[in-house]
C-alpha atoms as an extended CHARMM CRD file, in Angstrom:
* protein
*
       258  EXT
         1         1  UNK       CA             90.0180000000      118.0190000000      186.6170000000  PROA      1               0.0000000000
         2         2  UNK       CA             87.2720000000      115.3420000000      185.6040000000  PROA      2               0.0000000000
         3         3  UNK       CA             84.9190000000      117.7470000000      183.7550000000  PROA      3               0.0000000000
         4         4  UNK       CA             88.2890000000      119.2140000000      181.9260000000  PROA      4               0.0000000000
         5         5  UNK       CA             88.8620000000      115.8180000000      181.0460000000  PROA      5               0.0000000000
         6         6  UNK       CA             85.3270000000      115.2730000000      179.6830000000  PROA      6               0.0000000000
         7         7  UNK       CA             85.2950000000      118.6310000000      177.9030000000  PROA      7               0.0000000000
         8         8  UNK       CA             88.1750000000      117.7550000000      176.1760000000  PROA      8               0.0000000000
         9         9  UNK       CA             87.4270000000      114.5890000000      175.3090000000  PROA      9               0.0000000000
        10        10  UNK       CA             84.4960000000      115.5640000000      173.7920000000  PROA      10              0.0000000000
        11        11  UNK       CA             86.0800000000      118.4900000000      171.7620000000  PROA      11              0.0000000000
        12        12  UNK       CA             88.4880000000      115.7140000000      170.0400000000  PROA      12              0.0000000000
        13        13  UNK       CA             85.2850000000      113.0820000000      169.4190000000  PROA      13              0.0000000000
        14        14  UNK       CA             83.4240000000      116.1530000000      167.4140000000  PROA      14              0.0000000000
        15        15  UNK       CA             86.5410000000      116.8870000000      165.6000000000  PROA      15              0.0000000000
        16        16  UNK       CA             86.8240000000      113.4610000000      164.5200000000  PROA      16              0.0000000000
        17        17  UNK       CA             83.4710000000      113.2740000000      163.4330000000  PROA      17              0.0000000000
        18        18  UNK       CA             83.4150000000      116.7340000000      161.2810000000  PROA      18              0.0000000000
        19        19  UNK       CA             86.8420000000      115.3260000000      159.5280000000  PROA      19              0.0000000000
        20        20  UNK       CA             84.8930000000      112.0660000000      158.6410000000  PROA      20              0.0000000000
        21        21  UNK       CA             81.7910000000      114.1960000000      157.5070000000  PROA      21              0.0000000000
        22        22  UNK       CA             84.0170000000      116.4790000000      155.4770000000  PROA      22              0.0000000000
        23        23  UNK       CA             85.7700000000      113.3760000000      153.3560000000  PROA      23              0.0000000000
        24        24  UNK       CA             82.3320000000      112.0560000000      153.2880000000  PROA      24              0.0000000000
        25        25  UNK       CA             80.7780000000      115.0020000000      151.6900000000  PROA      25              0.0000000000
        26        26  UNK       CA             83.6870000000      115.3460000000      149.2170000000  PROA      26              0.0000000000
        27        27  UNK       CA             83.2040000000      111.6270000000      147.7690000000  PROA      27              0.0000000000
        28        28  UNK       CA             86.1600000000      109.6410000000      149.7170000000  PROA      28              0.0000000000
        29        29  UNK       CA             83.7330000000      106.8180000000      151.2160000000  PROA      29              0.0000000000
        30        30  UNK       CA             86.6990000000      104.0590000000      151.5650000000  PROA      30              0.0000000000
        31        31  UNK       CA             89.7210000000      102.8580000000      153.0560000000  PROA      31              0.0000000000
        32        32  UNK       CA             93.1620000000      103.2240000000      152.4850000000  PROA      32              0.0000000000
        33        33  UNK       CA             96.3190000000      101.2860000000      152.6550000000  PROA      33              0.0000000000
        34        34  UNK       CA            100.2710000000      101.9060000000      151.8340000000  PROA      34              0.0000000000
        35        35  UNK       CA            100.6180000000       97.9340000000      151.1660000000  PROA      35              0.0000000000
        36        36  UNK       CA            101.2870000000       97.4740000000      147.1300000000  PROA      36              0.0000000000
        37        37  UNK       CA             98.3820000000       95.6770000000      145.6780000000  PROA      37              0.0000000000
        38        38  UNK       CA             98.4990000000       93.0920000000      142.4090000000  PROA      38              0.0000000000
        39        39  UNK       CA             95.6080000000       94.9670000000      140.2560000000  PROA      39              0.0000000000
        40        40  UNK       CA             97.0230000000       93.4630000000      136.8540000000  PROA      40              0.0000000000
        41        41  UNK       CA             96.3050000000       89.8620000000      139.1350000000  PROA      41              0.0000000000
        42        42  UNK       CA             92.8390000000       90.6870000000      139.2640000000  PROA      42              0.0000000000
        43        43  UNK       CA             92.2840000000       92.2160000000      136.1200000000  PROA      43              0.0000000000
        44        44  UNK       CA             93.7770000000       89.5340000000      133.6930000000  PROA      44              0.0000000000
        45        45  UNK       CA             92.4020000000       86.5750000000      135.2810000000  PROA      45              0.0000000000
        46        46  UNK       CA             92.6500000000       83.2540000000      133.4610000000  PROA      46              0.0000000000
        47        47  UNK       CA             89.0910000000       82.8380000000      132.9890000000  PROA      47              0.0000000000
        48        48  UNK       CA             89.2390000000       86.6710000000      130.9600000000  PROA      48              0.0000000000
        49        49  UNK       CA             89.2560000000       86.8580000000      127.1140000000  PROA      49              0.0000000000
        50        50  UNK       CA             92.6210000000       87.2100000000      125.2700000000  PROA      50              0.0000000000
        51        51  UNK       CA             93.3810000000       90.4720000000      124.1930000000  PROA      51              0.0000000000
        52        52  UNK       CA             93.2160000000       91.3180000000      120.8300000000  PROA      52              0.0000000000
        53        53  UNK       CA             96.4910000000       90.6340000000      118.2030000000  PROA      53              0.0000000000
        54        54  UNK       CA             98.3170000000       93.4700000000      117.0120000000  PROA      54              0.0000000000
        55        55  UNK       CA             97.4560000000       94.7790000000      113.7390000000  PROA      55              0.0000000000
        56        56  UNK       CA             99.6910000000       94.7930000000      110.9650000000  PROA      56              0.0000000000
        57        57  UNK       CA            101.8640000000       97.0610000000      110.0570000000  PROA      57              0.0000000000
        58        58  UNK       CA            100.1000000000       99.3870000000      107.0850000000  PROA      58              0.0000000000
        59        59  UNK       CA            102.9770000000       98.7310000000      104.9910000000  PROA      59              0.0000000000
        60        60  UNK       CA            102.0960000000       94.7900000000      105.0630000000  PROA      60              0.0000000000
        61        61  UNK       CA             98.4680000000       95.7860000000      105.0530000000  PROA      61              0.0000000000
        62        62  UNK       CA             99.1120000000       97.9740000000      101.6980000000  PROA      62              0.0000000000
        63        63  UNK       CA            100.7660000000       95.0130000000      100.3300000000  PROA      63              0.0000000000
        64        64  UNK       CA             98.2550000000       92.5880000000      100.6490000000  PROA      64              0.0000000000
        65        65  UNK       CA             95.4440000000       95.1790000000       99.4150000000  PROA      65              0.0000000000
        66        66  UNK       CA             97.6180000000       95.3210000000       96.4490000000  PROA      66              0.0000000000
        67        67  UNK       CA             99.4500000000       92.4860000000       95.4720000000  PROA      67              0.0000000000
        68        68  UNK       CA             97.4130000000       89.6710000000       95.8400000000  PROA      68              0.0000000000
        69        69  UNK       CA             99.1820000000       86.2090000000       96.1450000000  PROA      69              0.0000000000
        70        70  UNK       CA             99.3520000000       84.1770000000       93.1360000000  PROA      70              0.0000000000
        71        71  UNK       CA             98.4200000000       81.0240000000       92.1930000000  PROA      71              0.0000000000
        72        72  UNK       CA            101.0130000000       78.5200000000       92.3070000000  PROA      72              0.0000000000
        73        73  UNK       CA            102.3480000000       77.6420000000       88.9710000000  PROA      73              0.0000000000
        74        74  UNK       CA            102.7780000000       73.6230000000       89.5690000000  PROA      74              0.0000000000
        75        75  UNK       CA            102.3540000000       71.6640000000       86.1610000000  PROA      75              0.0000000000
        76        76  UNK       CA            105.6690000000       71.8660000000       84.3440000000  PROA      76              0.0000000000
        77        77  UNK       CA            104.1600000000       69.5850000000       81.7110000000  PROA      77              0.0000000000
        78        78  UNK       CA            102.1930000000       72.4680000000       80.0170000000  PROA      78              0.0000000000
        79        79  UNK       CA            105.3120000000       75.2510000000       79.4890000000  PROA      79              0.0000000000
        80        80  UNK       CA            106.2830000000       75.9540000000       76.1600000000  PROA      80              0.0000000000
        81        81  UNK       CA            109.6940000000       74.2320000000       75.0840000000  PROA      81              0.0000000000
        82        82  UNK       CA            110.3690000000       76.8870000000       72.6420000000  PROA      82              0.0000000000
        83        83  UNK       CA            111.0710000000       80.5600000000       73.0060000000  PROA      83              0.0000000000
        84        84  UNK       CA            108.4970000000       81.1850000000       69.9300000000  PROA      84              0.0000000000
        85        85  UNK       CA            105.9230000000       79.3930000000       72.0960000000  PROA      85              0.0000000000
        86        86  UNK       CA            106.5680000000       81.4590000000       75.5360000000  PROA      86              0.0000000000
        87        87  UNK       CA            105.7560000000       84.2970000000       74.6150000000  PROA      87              0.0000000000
        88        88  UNK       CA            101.7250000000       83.4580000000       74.3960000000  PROA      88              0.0000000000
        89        89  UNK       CA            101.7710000000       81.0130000000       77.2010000000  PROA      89              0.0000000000
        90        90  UNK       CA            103.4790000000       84.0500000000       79.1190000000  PROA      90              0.0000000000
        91        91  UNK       CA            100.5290000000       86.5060000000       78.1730000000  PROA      91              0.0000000000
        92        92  UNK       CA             97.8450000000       84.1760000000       79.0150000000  PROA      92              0.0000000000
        93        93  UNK       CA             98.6180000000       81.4000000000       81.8450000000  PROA      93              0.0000000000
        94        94  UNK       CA             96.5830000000       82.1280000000       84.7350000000  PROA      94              0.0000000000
        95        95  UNK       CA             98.8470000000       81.8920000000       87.1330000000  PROA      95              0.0000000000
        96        96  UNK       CA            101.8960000000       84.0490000000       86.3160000000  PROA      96              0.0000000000
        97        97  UNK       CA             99.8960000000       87.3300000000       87.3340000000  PROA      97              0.0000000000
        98        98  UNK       CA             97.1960000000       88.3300000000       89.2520000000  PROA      98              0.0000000000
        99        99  UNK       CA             94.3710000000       88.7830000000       87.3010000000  PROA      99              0.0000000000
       100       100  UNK       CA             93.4640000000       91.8230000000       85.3330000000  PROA      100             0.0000000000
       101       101  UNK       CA             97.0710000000       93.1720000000       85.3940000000  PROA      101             0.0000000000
       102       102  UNK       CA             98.3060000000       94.1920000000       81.8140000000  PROA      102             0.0000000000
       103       103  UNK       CA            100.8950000000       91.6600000000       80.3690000000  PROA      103             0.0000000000
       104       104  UNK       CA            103.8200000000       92.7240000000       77.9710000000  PROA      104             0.0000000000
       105       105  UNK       CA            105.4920000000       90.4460000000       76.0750000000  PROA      105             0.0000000000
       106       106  UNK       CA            109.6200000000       89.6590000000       75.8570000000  PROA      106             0.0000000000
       107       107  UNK       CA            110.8370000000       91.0680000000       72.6930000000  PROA      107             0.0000000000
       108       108  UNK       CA            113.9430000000       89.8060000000       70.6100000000  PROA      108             0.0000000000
       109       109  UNK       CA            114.9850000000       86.5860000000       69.3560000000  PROA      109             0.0000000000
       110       110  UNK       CA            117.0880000000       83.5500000000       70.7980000000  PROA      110             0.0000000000
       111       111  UNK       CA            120.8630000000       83.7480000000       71.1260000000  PROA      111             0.0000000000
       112       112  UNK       CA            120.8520000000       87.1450000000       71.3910000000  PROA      112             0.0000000000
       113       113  UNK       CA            124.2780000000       89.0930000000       72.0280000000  PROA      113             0.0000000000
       114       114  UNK       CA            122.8760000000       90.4480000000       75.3900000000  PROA      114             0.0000000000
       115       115  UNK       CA            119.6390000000       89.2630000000       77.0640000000  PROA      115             0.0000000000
       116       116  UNK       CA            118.5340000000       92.4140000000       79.4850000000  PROA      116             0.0000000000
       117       117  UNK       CA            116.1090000000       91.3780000000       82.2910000000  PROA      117             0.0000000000
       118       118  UNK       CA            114.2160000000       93.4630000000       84.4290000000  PROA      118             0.0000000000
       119       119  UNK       CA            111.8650000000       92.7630000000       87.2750000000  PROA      119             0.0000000000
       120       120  UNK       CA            109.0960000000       93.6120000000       85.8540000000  PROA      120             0.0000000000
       121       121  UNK       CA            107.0340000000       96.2420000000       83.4800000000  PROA      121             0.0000000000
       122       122  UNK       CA            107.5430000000       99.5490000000       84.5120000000  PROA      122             0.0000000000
       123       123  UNK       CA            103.8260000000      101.4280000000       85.3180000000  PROA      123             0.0000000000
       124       124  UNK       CA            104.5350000000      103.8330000000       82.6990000000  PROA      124             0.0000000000
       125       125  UNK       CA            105.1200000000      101.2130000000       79.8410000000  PROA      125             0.0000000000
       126       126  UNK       CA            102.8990000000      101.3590000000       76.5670000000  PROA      126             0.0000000000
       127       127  UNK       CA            102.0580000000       98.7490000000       74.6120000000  PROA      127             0.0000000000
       128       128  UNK       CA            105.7800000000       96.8080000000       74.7830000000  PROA      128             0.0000000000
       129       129  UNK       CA            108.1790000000       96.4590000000       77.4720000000  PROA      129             0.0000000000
       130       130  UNK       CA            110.4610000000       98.8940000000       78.6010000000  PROA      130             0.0000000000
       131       131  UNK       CA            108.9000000000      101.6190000000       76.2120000000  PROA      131             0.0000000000
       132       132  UNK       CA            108.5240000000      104.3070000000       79.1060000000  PROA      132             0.0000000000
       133       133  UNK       CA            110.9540000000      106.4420000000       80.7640000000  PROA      133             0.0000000000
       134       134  UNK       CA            113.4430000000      103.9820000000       81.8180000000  PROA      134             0.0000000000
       135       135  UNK       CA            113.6830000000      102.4010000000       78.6200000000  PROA      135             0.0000000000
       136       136  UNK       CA            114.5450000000      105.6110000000       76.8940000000  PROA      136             0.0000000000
       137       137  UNK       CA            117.6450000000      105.3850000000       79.2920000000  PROA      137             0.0000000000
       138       138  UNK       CA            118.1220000000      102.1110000000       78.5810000000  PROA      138             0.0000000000
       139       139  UNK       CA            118.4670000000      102.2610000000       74.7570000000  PROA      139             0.0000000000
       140       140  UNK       CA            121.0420000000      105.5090000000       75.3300000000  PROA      140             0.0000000000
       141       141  UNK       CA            123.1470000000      102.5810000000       77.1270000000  PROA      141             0.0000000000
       142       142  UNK       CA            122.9640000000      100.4270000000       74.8380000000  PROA      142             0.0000000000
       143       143  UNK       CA            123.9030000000      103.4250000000       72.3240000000  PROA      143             0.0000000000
       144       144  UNK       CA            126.9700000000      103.7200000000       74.3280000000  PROA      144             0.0000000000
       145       145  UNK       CA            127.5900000000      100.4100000000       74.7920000000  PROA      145             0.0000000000
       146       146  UNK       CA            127.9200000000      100.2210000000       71.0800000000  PROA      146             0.0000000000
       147       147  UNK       CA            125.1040000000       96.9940000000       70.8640000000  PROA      147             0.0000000000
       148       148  UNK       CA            122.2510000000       97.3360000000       68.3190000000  PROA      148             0.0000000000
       149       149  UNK       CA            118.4930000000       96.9640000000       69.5350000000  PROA      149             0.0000000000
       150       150  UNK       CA            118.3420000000       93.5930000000       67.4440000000  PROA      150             0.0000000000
       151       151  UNK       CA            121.2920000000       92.3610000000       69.0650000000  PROA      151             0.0000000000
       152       152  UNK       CA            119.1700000000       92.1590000000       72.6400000000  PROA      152             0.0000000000
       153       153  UNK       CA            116.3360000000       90.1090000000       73.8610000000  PROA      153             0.0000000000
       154       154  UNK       CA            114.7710000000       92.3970000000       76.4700000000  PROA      154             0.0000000000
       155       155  UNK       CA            112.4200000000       90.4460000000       78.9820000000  PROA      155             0.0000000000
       156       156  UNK       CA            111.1710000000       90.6790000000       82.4740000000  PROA      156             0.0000000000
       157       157  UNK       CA            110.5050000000       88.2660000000       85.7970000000  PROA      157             0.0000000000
       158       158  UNK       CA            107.3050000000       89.1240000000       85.7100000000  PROA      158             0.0000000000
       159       159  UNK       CA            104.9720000000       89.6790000000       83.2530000000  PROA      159             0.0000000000
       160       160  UNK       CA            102.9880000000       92.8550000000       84.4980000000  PROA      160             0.0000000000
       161       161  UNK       CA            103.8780000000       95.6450000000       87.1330000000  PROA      161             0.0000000000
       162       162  UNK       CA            102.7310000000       94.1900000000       90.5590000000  PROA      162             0.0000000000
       163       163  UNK       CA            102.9640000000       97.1760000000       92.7930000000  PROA      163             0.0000000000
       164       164  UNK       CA            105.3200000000       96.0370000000       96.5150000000  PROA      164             0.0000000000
       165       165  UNK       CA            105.9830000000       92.4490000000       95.0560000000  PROA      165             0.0000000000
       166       166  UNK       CA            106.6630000000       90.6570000000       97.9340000000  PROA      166             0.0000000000
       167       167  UNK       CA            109.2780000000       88.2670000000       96.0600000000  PROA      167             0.0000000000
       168       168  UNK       CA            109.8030000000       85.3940000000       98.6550000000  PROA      168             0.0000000000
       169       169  UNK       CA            106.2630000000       84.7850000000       98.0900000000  PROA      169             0.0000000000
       170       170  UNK       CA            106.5380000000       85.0500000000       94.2790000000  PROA      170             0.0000000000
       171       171  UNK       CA            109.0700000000       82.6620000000       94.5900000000  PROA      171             0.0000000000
       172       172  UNK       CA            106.9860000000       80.0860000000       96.5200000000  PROA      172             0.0000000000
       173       173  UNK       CA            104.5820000000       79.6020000000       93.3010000000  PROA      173             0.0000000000
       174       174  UNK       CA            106.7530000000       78.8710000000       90.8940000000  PROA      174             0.0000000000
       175       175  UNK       CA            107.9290000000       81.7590000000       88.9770000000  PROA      175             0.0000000000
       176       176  UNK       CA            111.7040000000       81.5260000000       89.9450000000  PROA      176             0.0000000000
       177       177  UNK       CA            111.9500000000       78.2480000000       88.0450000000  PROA      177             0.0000000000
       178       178  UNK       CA            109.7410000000       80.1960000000       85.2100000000  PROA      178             0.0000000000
       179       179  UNK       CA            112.3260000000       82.6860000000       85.0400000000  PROA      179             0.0000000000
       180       180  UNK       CA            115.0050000000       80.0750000000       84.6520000000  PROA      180             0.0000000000
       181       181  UNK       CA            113.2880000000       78.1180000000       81.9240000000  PROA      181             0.0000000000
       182       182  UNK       CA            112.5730000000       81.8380000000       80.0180000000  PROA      182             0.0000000000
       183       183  UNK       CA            116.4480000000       81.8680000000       80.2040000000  PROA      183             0.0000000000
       184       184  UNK       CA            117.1370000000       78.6700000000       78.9950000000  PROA      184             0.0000000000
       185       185  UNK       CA            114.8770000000       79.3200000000       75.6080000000  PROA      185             0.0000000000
       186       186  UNK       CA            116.1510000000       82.6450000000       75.4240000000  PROA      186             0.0000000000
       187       187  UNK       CA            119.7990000000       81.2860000000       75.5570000000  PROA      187             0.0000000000
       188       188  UNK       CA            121.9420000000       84.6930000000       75.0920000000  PROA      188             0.0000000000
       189       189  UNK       CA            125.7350000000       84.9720000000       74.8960000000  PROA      189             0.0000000000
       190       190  UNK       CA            125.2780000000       87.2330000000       78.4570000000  PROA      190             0.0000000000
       191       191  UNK       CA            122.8130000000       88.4750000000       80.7650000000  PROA      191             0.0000000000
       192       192  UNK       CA            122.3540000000       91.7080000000       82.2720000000  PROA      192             0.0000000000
       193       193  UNK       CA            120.1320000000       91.8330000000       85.1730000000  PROA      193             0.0000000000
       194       194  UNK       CA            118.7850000000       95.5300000000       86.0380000000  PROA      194             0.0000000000
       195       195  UNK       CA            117.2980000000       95.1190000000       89.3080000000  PROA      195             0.0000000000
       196       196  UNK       CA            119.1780000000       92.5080000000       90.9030000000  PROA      196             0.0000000000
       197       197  UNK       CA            117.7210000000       92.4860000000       94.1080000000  PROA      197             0.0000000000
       198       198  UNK       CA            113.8370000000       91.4530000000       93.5060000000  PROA      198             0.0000000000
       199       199  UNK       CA            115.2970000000       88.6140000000       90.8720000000  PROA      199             0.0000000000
       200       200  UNK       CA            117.9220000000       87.5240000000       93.2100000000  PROA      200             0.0000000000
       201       201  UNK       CA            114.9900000000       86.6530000000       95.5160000000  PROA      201             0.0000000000
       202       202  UNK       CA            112.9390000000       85.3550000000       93.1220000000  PROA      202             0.0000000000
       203       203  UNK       CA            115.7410000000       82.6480000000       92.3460000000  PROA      203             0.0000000000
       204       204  UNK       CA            116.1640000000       81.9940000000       95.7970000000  PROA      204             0.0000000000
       205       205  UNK       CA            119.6780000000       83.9980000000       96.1980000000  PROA      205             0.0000000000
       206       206  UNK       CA            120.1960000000       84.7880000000      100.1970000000  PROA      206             0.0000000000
       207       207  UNK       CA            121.0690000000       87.0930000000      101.2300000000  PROA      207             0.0000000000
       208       208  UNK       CA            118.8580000000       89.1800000000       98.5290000000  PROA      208             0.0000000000
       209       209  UNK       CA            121.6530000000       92.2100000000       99.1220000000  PROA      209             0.0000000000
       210       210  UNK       CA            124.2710000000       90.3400000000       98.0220000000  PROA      210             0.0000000000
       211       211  UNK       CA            122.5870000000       89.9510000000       94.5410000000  PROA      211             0.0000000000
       212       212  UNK       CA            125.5130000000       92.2160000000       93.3600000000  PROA      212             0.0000000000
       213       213  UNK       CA            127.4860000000       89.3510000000       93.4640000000  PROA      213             0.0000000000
       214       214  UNK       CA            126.0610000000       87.3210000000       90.6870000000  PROA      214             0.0000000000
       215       215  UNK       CA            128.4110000000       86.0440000000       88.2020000000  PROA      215             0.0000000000
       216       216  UNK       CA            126.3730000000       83.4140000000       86.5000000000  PROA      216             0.0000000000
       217       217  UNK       CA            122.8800000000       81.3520000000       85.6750000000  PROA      217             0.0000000000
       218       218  UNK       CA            123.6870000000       77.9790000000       86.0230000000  PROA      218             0.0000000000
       219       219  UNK       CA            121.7530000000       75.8020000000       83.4620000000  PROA      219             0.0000000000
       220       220  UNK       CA            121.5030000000       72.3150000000       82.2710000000  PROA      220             0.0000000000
       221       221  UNK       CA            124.0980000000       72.3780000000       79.5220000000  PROA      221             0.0000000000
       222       222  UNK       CA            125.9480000000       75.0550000000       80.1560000000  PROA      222             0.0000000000
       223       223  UNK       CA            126.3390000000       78.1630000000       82.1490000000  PROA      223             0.0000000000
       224       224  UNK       CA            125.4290000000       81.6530000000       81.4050000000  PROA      224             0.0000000000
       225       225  UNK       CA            127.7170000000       84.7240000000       82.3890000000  PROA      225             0.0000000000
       226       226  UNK       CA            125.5610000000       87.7740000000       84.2760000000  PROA      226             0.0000000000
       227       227  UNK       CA            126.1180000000       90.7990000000       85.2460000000  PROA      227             0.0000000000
       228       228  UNK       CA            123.4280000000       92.4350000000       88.0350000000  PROA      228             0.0000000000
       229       229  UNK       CA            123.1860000000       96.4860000000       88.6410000000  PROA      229             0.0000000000
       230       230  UNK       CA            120.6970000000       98.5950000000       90.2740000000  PROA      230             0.0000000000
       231       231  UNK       CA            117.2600000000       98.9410000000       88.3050000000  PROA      231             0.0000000000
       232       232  UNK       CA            116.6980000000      101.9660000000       86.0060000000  PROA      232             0.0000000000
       233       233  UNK       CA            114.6380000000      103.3970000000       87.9440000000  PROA      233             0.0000000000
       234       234  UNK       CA            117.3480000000      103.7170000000       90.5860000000  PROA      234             0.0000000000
       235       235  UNK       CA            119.6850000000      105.1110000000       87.9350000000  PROA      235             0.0000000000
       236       236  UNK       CA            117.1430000000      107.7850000000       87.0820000000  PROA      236             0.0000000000
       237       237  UNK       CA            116.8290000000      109.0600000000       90.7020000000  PROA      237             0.0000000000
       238       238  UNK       CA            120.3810000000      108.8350000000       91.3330000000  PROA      238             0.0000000000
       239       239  UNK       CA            122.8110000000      109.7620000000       88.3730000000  PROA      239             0.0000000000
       240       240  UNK       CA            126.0430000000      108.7010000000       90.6030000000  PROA      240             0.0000000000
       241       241  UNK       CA            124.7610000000      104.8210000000       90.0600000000  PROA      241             0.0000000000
       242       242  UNK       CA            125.2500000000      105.1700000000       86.2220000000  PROA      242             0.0000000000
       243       243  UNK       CA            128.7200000000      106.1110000000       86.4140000000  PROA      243             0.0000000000
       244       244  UNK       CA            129.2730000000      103.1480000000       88.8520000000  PROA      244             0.0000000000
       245       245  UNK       CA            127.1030000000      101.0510000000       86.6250000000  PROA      245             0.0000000000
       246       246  UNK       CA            129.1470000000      102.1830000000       83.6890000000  PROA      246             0.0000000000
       247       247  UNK       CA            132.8200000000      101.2420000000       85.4360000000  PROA      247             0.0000000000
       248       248  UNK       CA            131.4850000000       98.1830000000       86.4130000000  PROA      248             0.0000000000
       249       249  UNK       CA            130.1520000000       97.3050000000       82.7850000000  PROA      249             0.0000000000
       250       250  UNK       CA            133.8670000000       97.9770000000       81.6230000000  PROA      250             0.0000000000
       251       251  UNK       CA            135.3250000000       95.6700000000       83.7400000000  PROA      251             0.0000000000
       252       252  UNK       CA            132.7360000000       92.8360000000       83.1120000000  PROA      252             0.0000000000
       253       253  UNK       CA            133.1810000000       93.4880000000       79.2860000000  PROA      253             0.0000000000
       254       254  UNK       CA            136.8640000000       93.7310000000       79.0330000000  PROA      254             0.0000000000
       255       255  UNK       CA            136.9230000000       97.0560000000       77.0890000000  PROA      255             0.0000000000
       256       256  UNK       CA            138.1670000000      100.2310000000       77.8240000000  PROA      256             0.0000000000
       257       257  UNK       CA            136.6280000000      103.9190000000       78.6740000000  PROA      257             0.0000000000
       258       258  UNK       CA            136.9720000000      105.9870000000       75.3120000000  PROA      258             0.0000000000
């Protein structure tokens, strides 16, 4: 029974030793355990650097690529108290656009019937505002809406296409009270705002999607009446908006489809 006892014992110690050799030879040289270890704890001590921030989103990066902030427009003291005057200042004063931008100028006189504002230039614009594609469908409006071209004073918030405005940030250097002394000099019987929601912003209107809502611009002496609608470009992508434009232009005008 004793040398049965040490055979066998032996058998199982050679076993044990080929298993170990055979989990040696294919790379397993540690130990194992089934309790849950903290490997984030030793990772991410205190004493490791911060990981980096997030980037951007590409949409923000694409906007600060290509709308540089502008300067802010602080002294008061140097705008032009007379619409003949704003038009210059507004072609050259530094800190209306970013630099190297094209500039168009208002056009029309004071006191016009209907003052027309828009955000800004369009990209396709010559020489004068609105002289692209959507002022082609702007002056058939105006066809229908029975109002002469000397009967408007066309202008816009800005005075050259900035492509992705961010307009909170516009509105931070100034040009939302700009925009409300143009007004002021331009002093028209009404207003039509084509683009609401970027000028709502830019004078500080929240929420900017209830720019729709916009009845009047208050100013010092009196008040004037407005009327806000989708921007012309919207109107060319999507014919349904002129026929709600149209209804809506109607109403606000007290006359009556034909």
């Amino acid at each position: 029974m004793t040398e049965a006892a040490d055979i066998e014992h032996a058998n199982w110690s050679e076993a044990l030793a080929a298993a170990l050799d055979w989990w040696r030879d294919a790379g397993v040289d540690g130990t194992f355990v089934d309790d849950p270890q903290d490997w984030l704890a030793q990772i991410h001590r205190p004493s490791d650097p911060q990981p980096p921030a997030p980037m951007k989103p590409l949409r923000e990066l694409v906007a600060e690529r290509d709308s540089p902030p502008a300067p802010v427009v602080i002294d008061r003291s140097g705008w032009p108290q007379s619409l003949e005057a704003f038009a210059p200042w507004w072609l050259a004063e530094g800190p209306l656009a970013p630099a190297g931008l094209a500039r168009l100028a208002p056009i029309g006189a004071a006191n016009a019937k209907l003052m027309i504002l828009v955000p800004m230039p369009a990209p396709d614009d010559g020489e004068a505002l609105l002289s692209g594609r959507a002022g082609r469908l702007l002056y058939a409006m105006l066809d229908a809406m029975g109002i002469a071209r000397t009967e408007t004073y066309l202008a816009s918030a800005l005075p050259a296409h900035v492509p992705m405005p961010d307009w909170a940030a516009l509105r931070a250097t100034g040009l939302g009270d700009v925009l409300l002394h143009h007004i002021a000099l331009a002093a028209p019987q009404k207003l039509l705002i084509l683009g609401a929601t970027g000028v709502s912003a830019l004078l500080g209107h929240d929420p900017t999607n209830l720019a729709h809502g916009l009845r009047a611009i208050n100013q010092e002496s009196s008040q004037i009446v407005a009327m806000s609608a989708w921007d012309l470009d919207a109107m060319l992508a999507r014919p349904a908006l002129k026929a709600g434009f149209w209804g809506r232009w109607l109403n606000w005008t007290g006359t009556e489809s034909k």
